[in-house]
Short mmCIF file of C-alpha atoms and ligand atoms in Angstrom, two decimals:
data_model
loop_
_atom_site.label_atom_id
_atom_site.label_comp_id
_atom_site.label_asym_id
_atom_site.label_seq_id
_atom_site.Cartn_x
_atom_site.Cartn_y
_atom_site.Cartn_z
CA MET A 10 -10.33 -7.33 7.62
CA ARG A 11 -13.48 -6.30 5.87
CA LEU A 12 -15.54 -8.98 4.29
CA LYS A 13 -18.65 -8.60 2.25
CA LYS A 14 -21.75 -9.71 4.13
CA GLY A 15 -22.15 -12.77 1.91
CA LEU A 16 -18.74 -14.02 2.98
CA LEU A 17 -19.46 -13.74 6.67
CA ILE A 18 -21.03 -17.16 6.94
CA SER A 19 -17.93 -18.93 5.66
CA ALA A 20 -15.69 -16.62 7.68
CA ILE A 21 -17.55 -17.65 10.82
CA ALA A 22 -17.39 -21.29 9.84
CA THR A 23 -13.67 -21.29 9.12
CA ALA A 24 -12.40 -18.86 11.68
CA GLY A 25 -14.84 -19.99 14.36
CA MET A 26 -14.64 -16.53 15.83
CA LEU A 27 -15.59 -13.12 14.64
CA VAL A 28 -15.33 -9.84 16.40
CA LEU A 29 -18.06 -7.48 15.38
CA GLY A 30 -18.28 -3.80 15.96
CA GLY A 31 -16.05 -1.03 14.79
CA CYS A 32 -17.62 -0.94 11.39
CA ALA A 33 -16.80 2.52 10.22
CA SER A 34 -18.30 2.31 6.78
CA GLY A 35 -21.98 2.28 7.58
CA GLY A 36 -22.86 -1.38 8.13
CA GLU A 37 -22.19 -2.75 4.66
CA GLU A 38 -19.12 -4.67 5.70
CA GLU A 39 -17.90 -6.07 8.99
CA PRO A 40 -14.35 -6.36 10.27
CA ALA A 41 -13.20 -9.91 10.81
CA THR A 42 -9.86 -9.23 12.45
CA PRO A 43 -10.13 -10.16 16.12
CA VAL A 44 -8.84 -7.31 18.26
CA LYS A 45 -6.45 -8.63 20.93
CA GLU A 46 -8.08 -7.94 24.28
CA LYS A 47 -5.36 -8.50 26.83
CA VAL A 48 -1.98 -7.80 25.35
CA GLU A 49 1.05 -6.76 27.31
CA PHE A 50 4.07 -5.00 25.95
CA GLU A 51 7.33 -4.06 27.53
CA ALA A 52 7.03 -0.65 29.18
CA GLY A 53 8.50 2.18 27.16
CA THR A 54 8.02 0.54 23.77
CA THR A 55 5.94 2.09 21.01
CA MET A 56 3.69 -0.96 21.20
CA ALA A 57 3.01 -0.29 24.91
CA GLU A 58 2.39 3.41 24.22
CA LEU A 59 -0.05 2.76 21.39
CA ASN A 60 -1.83 0.03 23.35
CA GLU A 61 -2.13 2.36 26.31
CA ALA A 62 -3.43 5.22 24.13
CA GLY A 63 -5.93 2.87 22.49
CA LYS A 64 -5.46 4.57 19.14
CA ILE A 65 -3.05 4.73 16.23
CA THR A 66 -2.55 7.10 13.30
CA ILE A 67 -1.72 5.51 9.97
CA GLY A 68 -0.83 7.23 6.71
CA THR A 69 -2.09 5.61 3.53
CA LYS A 70 -3.10 6.51 -0.01
CA PHE A 71 -6.72 7.61 -0.46
CA ASP A 72 -6.88 7.34 -4.24
CA GLN A 73 -5.35 4.00 -5.14
CA PRO A 74 -7.94 1.30 -5.80
CA LEU A 75 -6.96 -2.14 -4.39
CA PHE A 76 -4.40 -0.76 -1.89
CA GLY A 77 -5.81 2.43 -0.34
CA LEU A 78 -8.98 4.04 -1.60
CA ALA A 79 -11.23 6.33 0.41
CA GLY A 80 -14.90 6.66 -0.44
CA LEU A 81 -17.11 9.60 0.40
CA GLU A 82 -17.56 8.31 3.93
CA GLY A 83 -15.94 5.76 6.23
CA SER A 84 -12.40 4.48 6.30
CA PRO A 85 -10.29 3.81 3.24
CA GLU A 86 -10.19 0.28 1.86
CA GLY A 87 -7.51 -1.88 0.29
CA PHE A 88 -4.63 -4.23 1.01
CA ASP A 89 -2.52 -1.53 2.71
CA VAL A 90 -5.50 -0.64 4.87
CA GLU A 91 -5.94 -4.31 5.84
CA MET A 92 -2.29 -4.48 6.91
CA GLY A 93 -2.94 -1.46 9.14
CA ILE A 94 -6.09 -2.99 10.62
CA MET A 95 -4.16 -6.19 11.38
CA ILE A 96 -1.34 -4.30 13.14
CA ALA A 97 -3.83 -2.23 15.14
CA ALA A 98 -5.76 -5.35 16.16
CA GLU A 99 -2.58 -6.96 17.49
CA LEU A 100 -1.92 -3.80 19.50
CA GLY A 101 -5.39 -4.12 21.03
CA ILE A 102 -6.76 -1.23 18.94
CA SER A 103 -10.04 -1.65 17.12
CA GLU A 104 -10.75 -0.37 13.66
CA GLU A 105 -12.73 2.67 14.74
CA ASN A 106 -9.72 3.85 16.76
CA ILE A 107 -7.47 4.00 13.74
CA GLU A 108 -7.07 7.50 12.40
CA TRP A 109 -6.34 7.30 8.68
CA VAL A 110 -4.33 10.20 7.30
CA GLU A 111 -3.92 10.67 3.58
CA THR A 112 -0.32 10.48 2.49
CA VAL A 113 0.81 11.23 -1.04
CA SER A 114 4.12 9.91 -2.30
CA ALA A 115 6.12 13.02 -1.42
CA ASN A 116 5.02 13.51 2.20
CA ARG A 117 5.52 10.00 3.56
CA GLU A 118 8.99 10.46 5.09
CA PRO A 119 8.16 13.92 6.55
CA PHE A 120 4.92 12.61 8.07
CA ILE A 121 6.85 9.86 9.86
CA GLN A 122 9.71 12.15 10.85
CA ASN A 123 7.49 14.87 12.33
CA GLY A 124 5.15 12.43 14.07
CA THR A 125 2.03 13.24 12.02
CA VAL A 126 1.58 9.47 11.71
CA ASP A 127 2.75 6.43 13.67
CA LEU A 128 3.07 4.33 10.53
CA VAL A 129 2.90 4.72 6.77
CA ILE A 130 1.42 1.83 4.78
CA ALA A 131 1.09 3.29 1.30
CA THR A 132 2.56 1.29 -1.60
CA TYR A 133 5.83 2.42 -0.06
CA THR A 134 8.99 1.01 -1.58
CA ILE A 135 11.78 0.08 0.83
CA ASN A 136 15.02 1.65 -0.32
CA ASP A 137 18.33 2.86 1.12
CA LYS A 138 17.67 6.55 0.49
CA ARG A 139 14.47 6.47 2.51
CA LYS A 140 16.17 4.35 5.17
CA GLU A 141 18.49 7.30 5.85
CA VAL A 142 15.57 9.09 7.55
CA ILE A 143 12.99 6.41 8.45
CA ASP A 144 12.90 2.64 8.94
CA PHE A 145 10.84 -0.08 7.26
CA ALA A 146 9.27 -3.30 8.42
CA GLY A 147 8.53 -5.79 5.67
CA PRO A 148 8.30 -6.22 2.81
CA TYR A 149 4.72 -7.49 2.81
CA TYR A 150 4.44 -7.39 -1.00
CA ASN A 151 6.77 -7.12 -3.99
CA ALA A 152 5.55 -4.90 -6.83
CA GLY A 153 7.37 -3.76 -9.98
CA GLN A 154 7.20 -0.59 -12.03
CA ASP A 155 5.24 -0.82 -15.26
CA LEU A 156 3.51 1.36 -17.84
CA LEU A 157 -0.14 2.21 -18.49
CA VAL A 158 -1.42 3.41 -21.85
CA LEU A 159 -4.78 3.99 -23.47
CA ALA A 160 -6.33 0.67 -24.47
CA GLY A 161 -4.99 -0.44 -27.83
CA ASN A 162 -1.47 0.62 -26.97
CA PRO A 163 -1.29 2.81 -30.08
CA GLU A 164 2.37 3.74 -29.76
CA ASN A 165 3.52 0.14 -29.50
CA VAL A 166 4.96 0.70 -26.07
CA GLU A 167 6.49 -2.44 -24.59
CA GLY A 168 8.85 -1.04 -22.00
CA PRO A 169 10.75 2.01 -20.76
CA GLU A 170 13.11 1.93 -23.75
CA ASP A 171 10.18 2.88 -26.01
CA LEU A 172 9.45 6.27 -24.46
CA ALA A 173 11.93 8.53 -26.27
CA ASP A 174 9.22 10.39 -28.20
CA LEU A 175 6.52 10.20 -25.57
CA ASP A 176 5.22 12.34 -22.71
CA VAL A 177 5.23 10.32 -19.50
CA CYS A 178 3.19 11.15 -16.41
CA THR A 179 4.16 10.12 -12.88
CA VAL A 180 4.24 11.36 -9.29
CA THR A 181 6.71 13.57 -7.40
CA GLY A 182 8.52 11.89 -4.51
CA SER A 183 8.07 8.39 -5.89
CA THR A 184 10.58 5.78 -6.95
CA SER A 185 8.56 5.72 -10.20
CA PHE A 186 9.83 9.22 -11.01
CA VAL A 187 13.42 8.41 -10.03
CA ASN A 188 13.43 5.17 -12.05
CA ILE A 189 11.86 6.59 -15.21
CA SER A 190 14.24 9.55 -15.15
CA GLU A 191 16.99 7.11 -16.14
CA TYR A 192 15.32 6.49 -19.51
CA LYS A 193 14.98 8.77 -22.51
CA THR A 194 11.55 10.41 -22.71
CA LYS A 195 10.13 13.43 -24.52
CA SER A 196 9.00 14.85 -21.18
CA ILE A 197 8.09 13.78 -17.66
CA ILE A 198 4.93 15.34 -16.28
CA GLN A 199 4.85 15.22 -12.47
CA THR A 200 1.66 15.26 -10.40
CA ASP A 201 0.99 14.48 -6.73
CA ALA A 202 -1.22 11.42 -7.29
CA TYR A 203 -1.37 8.76 -10.00
CA GLY A 204 -5.07 9.29 -10.66
CA SER A 205 -4.21 12.82 -11.79
CA CYS A 206 -2.36 11.30 -14.74
CA LEU A 207 -5.51 9.72 -16.19
CA GLU A 208 -7.04 12.91 -17.62
CA PRO A 209 -3.78 13.86 -19.39
CA LEU A 210 -3.79 10.36 -20.90
CA ARG A 211 -7.36 10.83 -22.12
CA THR A 212 -6.67 14.23 -23.64
CA GLY A 213 -3.35 13.18 -25.17
CA ALA A 214 -1.33 15.59 -22.99
CA ALA A 215 0.44 12.44 -21.77
CA ASP A 216 1.04 9.17 -23.60
CA VAL A 217 2.04 6.95 -20.72
CA LEU A 218 1.51 6.72 -16.96
CA THR A 219 4.24 4.94 -15.06
CA THR A 220 4.28 3.53 -11.55
CA ASP A 221 3.96 0.16 -9.82
CA ASN A 222 2.08 -2.54 -11.75
CA VAL A 223 -0.48 -3.08 -8.96
CA ILE A 224 -1.38 0.62 -8.78
CA LEU A 225 -1.81 0.67 -12.56
CA ALA A 226 -3.93 -2.50 -12.38
CA GLY A 227 -6.21 -0.81 -9.86
CA LEU A 228 -6.62 2.28 -12.01
CA ALA A 229 -7.27 0.16 -15.12
CA ALA A 230 -9.89 -1.91 -13.27
CA GLN A 231 -11.57 1.25 -11.99
CA ASN A 232 -11.91 2.53 -15.57
CA GLU A 233 -12.84 -0.67 -17.33
CA GLY A 234 -11.85 -0.94 -20.96
CA GLU A 235 -10.23 2.49 -21.09
CA PHE A 236 -6.62 1.74 -20.24
CA GLU A 237 -4.21 -1.15 -20.41
CA VAL A 238 -1.18 -2.13 -18.35
CA VAL A 239 1.77 -3.00 -20.61
CA GLY A 240 2.71 -5.88 -18.31
CA ASN A 241 6.51 -5.83 -18.40
CA PRO A 242 7.64 -4.74 -14.93
CA PHE A 243 11.16 -3.30 -15.05
CA THR A 244 12.01 -2.63 -11.39
CA GLU A 245 11.59 -4.25 -8.00
CA GLU A 246 9.41 -2.37 -5.51
CA PRO A 247 9.28 -4.18 -2.17
CA TYR A 248 6.48 -2.61 -0.12
CA GLY A 249 7.40 -1.82 3.46
CA ILE A 250 5.70 -0.33 6.49
CA GLY A 251 7.37 2.98 7.28
CA LEU A 252 8.07 3.87 10.91
CA ALA A 253 10.29 6.17 12.95
CA LYS A 254 13.99 5.66 12.39
CA GLY A 255 15.68 3.71 15.14
CA ASP A 256 12.51 2.17 16.60
CA ASP A 257 13.97 -1.31 16.31
CA ALA A 258 11.62 -2.92 18.83
CA PHE A 259 8.55 -1.77 16.88
CA ARG A 260 10.12 -2.80 13.58
CA THR A 261 10.96 -6.27 14.89
CA TRP A 262 7.49 -6.65 16.36
CA ILE A 263 5.83 -5.74 13.03
CA ASN A 264 8.18 -8.09 11.16
CA ASP A 265 7.24 -10.92 13.53
CA LEU A 266 3.55 -10.15 12.97
CA LEU A 267 3.95 -10.07 9.19
CA GLU A 268 5.71 -13.44 9.20
CA ALA A 269 3.00 -14.91 11.44
CA SER A 270 0.31 -13.56 9.09
CA PHE A 271 2.06 -15.13 6.07
CA GLU A 272 1.83 -18.48 7.86
CA ASP A 273 -1.61 -18.38 9.45
CA GLY A 274 -3.63 -17.16 6.48
CA ARG A 275 -4.37 -13.59 7.63
CA TRP A 276 -2.20 -12.10 4.89
CA VAL A 277 -3.82 -14.20 2.16
CA LYS A 278 -7.31 -13.33 3.41
CA ALA A 279 -6.43 -9.64 3.43
CA TRP A 280 -5.16 -9.97 -0.14
CA GLU A 281 -8.15 -11.89 -1.40
CA ALA A 282 -10.61 -9.39 0.07
CA THR A 283 -8.88 -6.45 -1.63
CA ALA A 284 -6.20 -6.59 -4.35
CA GLY A 285 -7.09 -10.24 -4.97
CA THR A 286 -10.41 -9.20 -6.51
CA VAL A 287 -8.36 -8.13 -9.55
CA LEU A 288 -4.88 -9.67 -9.14
CA LYS A 289 -3.83 -13.24 -8.54
CA THR A 290 -2.60 -14.22 -5.11
CA PRO A 291 1.19 -14.01 -4.84
CA GLU A 292 3.53 -15.95 -2.57
CA PRO A 293 4.33 -13.95 0.54
CA PRO A 294 7.71 -12.22 0.28
CA ALA A 295 10.69 -12.82 2.59
CA VAL A 296 10.83 -10.25 5.38
CA ASN A 297 14.07 -8.26 5.33
CA ARG A 298 15.36 -7.76 8.88
CA TYR A 299 18.19 -5.45 7.97
N1 LIG B 5 6.23 2.22 -4.68
C1 LIG B 5 6.71 3.43 -5.25
C2 LIG B 5 7.13 4.43 -4.20
O1 LIG B 5 7.10 4.13 -3.07
C3 LIG B 5 5.70 4.07 -6.19
C4 LIG B 5 4.30 4.12 -5.66
C5 LIG B 5 4.01 5.34 -4.81
O2 LIG B 5 4.45 6.44 -5.14
O3 LIG B 5 3.31 5.15 -3.82
O4 LIG B 5 7.54 5.51 -4.48
#
């Protein structure tokens, strides 16, 4: 986990232990997730392979404030990134040995299937269609689809039933697109990243951006005063950690880790350092060991 320098004192006091080093972002922030030094995994498992390799490749979003946002240098930051750092640490892999690969909504399954990444942690909704080709650990967070409009909500948009005369922007390969397609709209504009919907909103080419409430909250916070989240989520989007289909040992191991982190405070700390700067702290979800 990355903590601002000012928080280090209390982190040391409460955790009693802090592993330094591996700060990829130029010294401003320090990781506080202790990397497991001597871990043993059953031979032949993905955990053993990754531990042996000493590195892991994780797909995440690079343009979603609060969950996965890459700056000009260093690693991306956000709650998804913190989940990845926690998993790596438990595998004995330090932060600087995580290779972050940008995934957009549409390439997440292919990147897992063709081995471009070991894991995808990218505001990634667990659903049956995706489970036909990959598997999910989690959920580690429950989001819900919502709407974003220019501040002032000029069209009186309260929910997806109010979009019949409006142009709606969203992203290809997302559940947001699939879900909104069930409602009447004037048009659906598809892009490859949610941030690309902001300019069309500004120019009036689009009236509404739709995706998960927490992604919208991040974009609204990044552009203070300009946009507003309608605040009536109309779907359930349980966020999972995508991994190769059939790797049940890895999936179970990640599920065990998630549950442990819900109990021992790591999950809450990861939240508070990232999404929690804008959103209130939720209850941890129930892991779904399907
Ligand atoms: N959670 C939804 C999905 O997995 C929307 C957000 C996204 O595209 O990352 O499709």
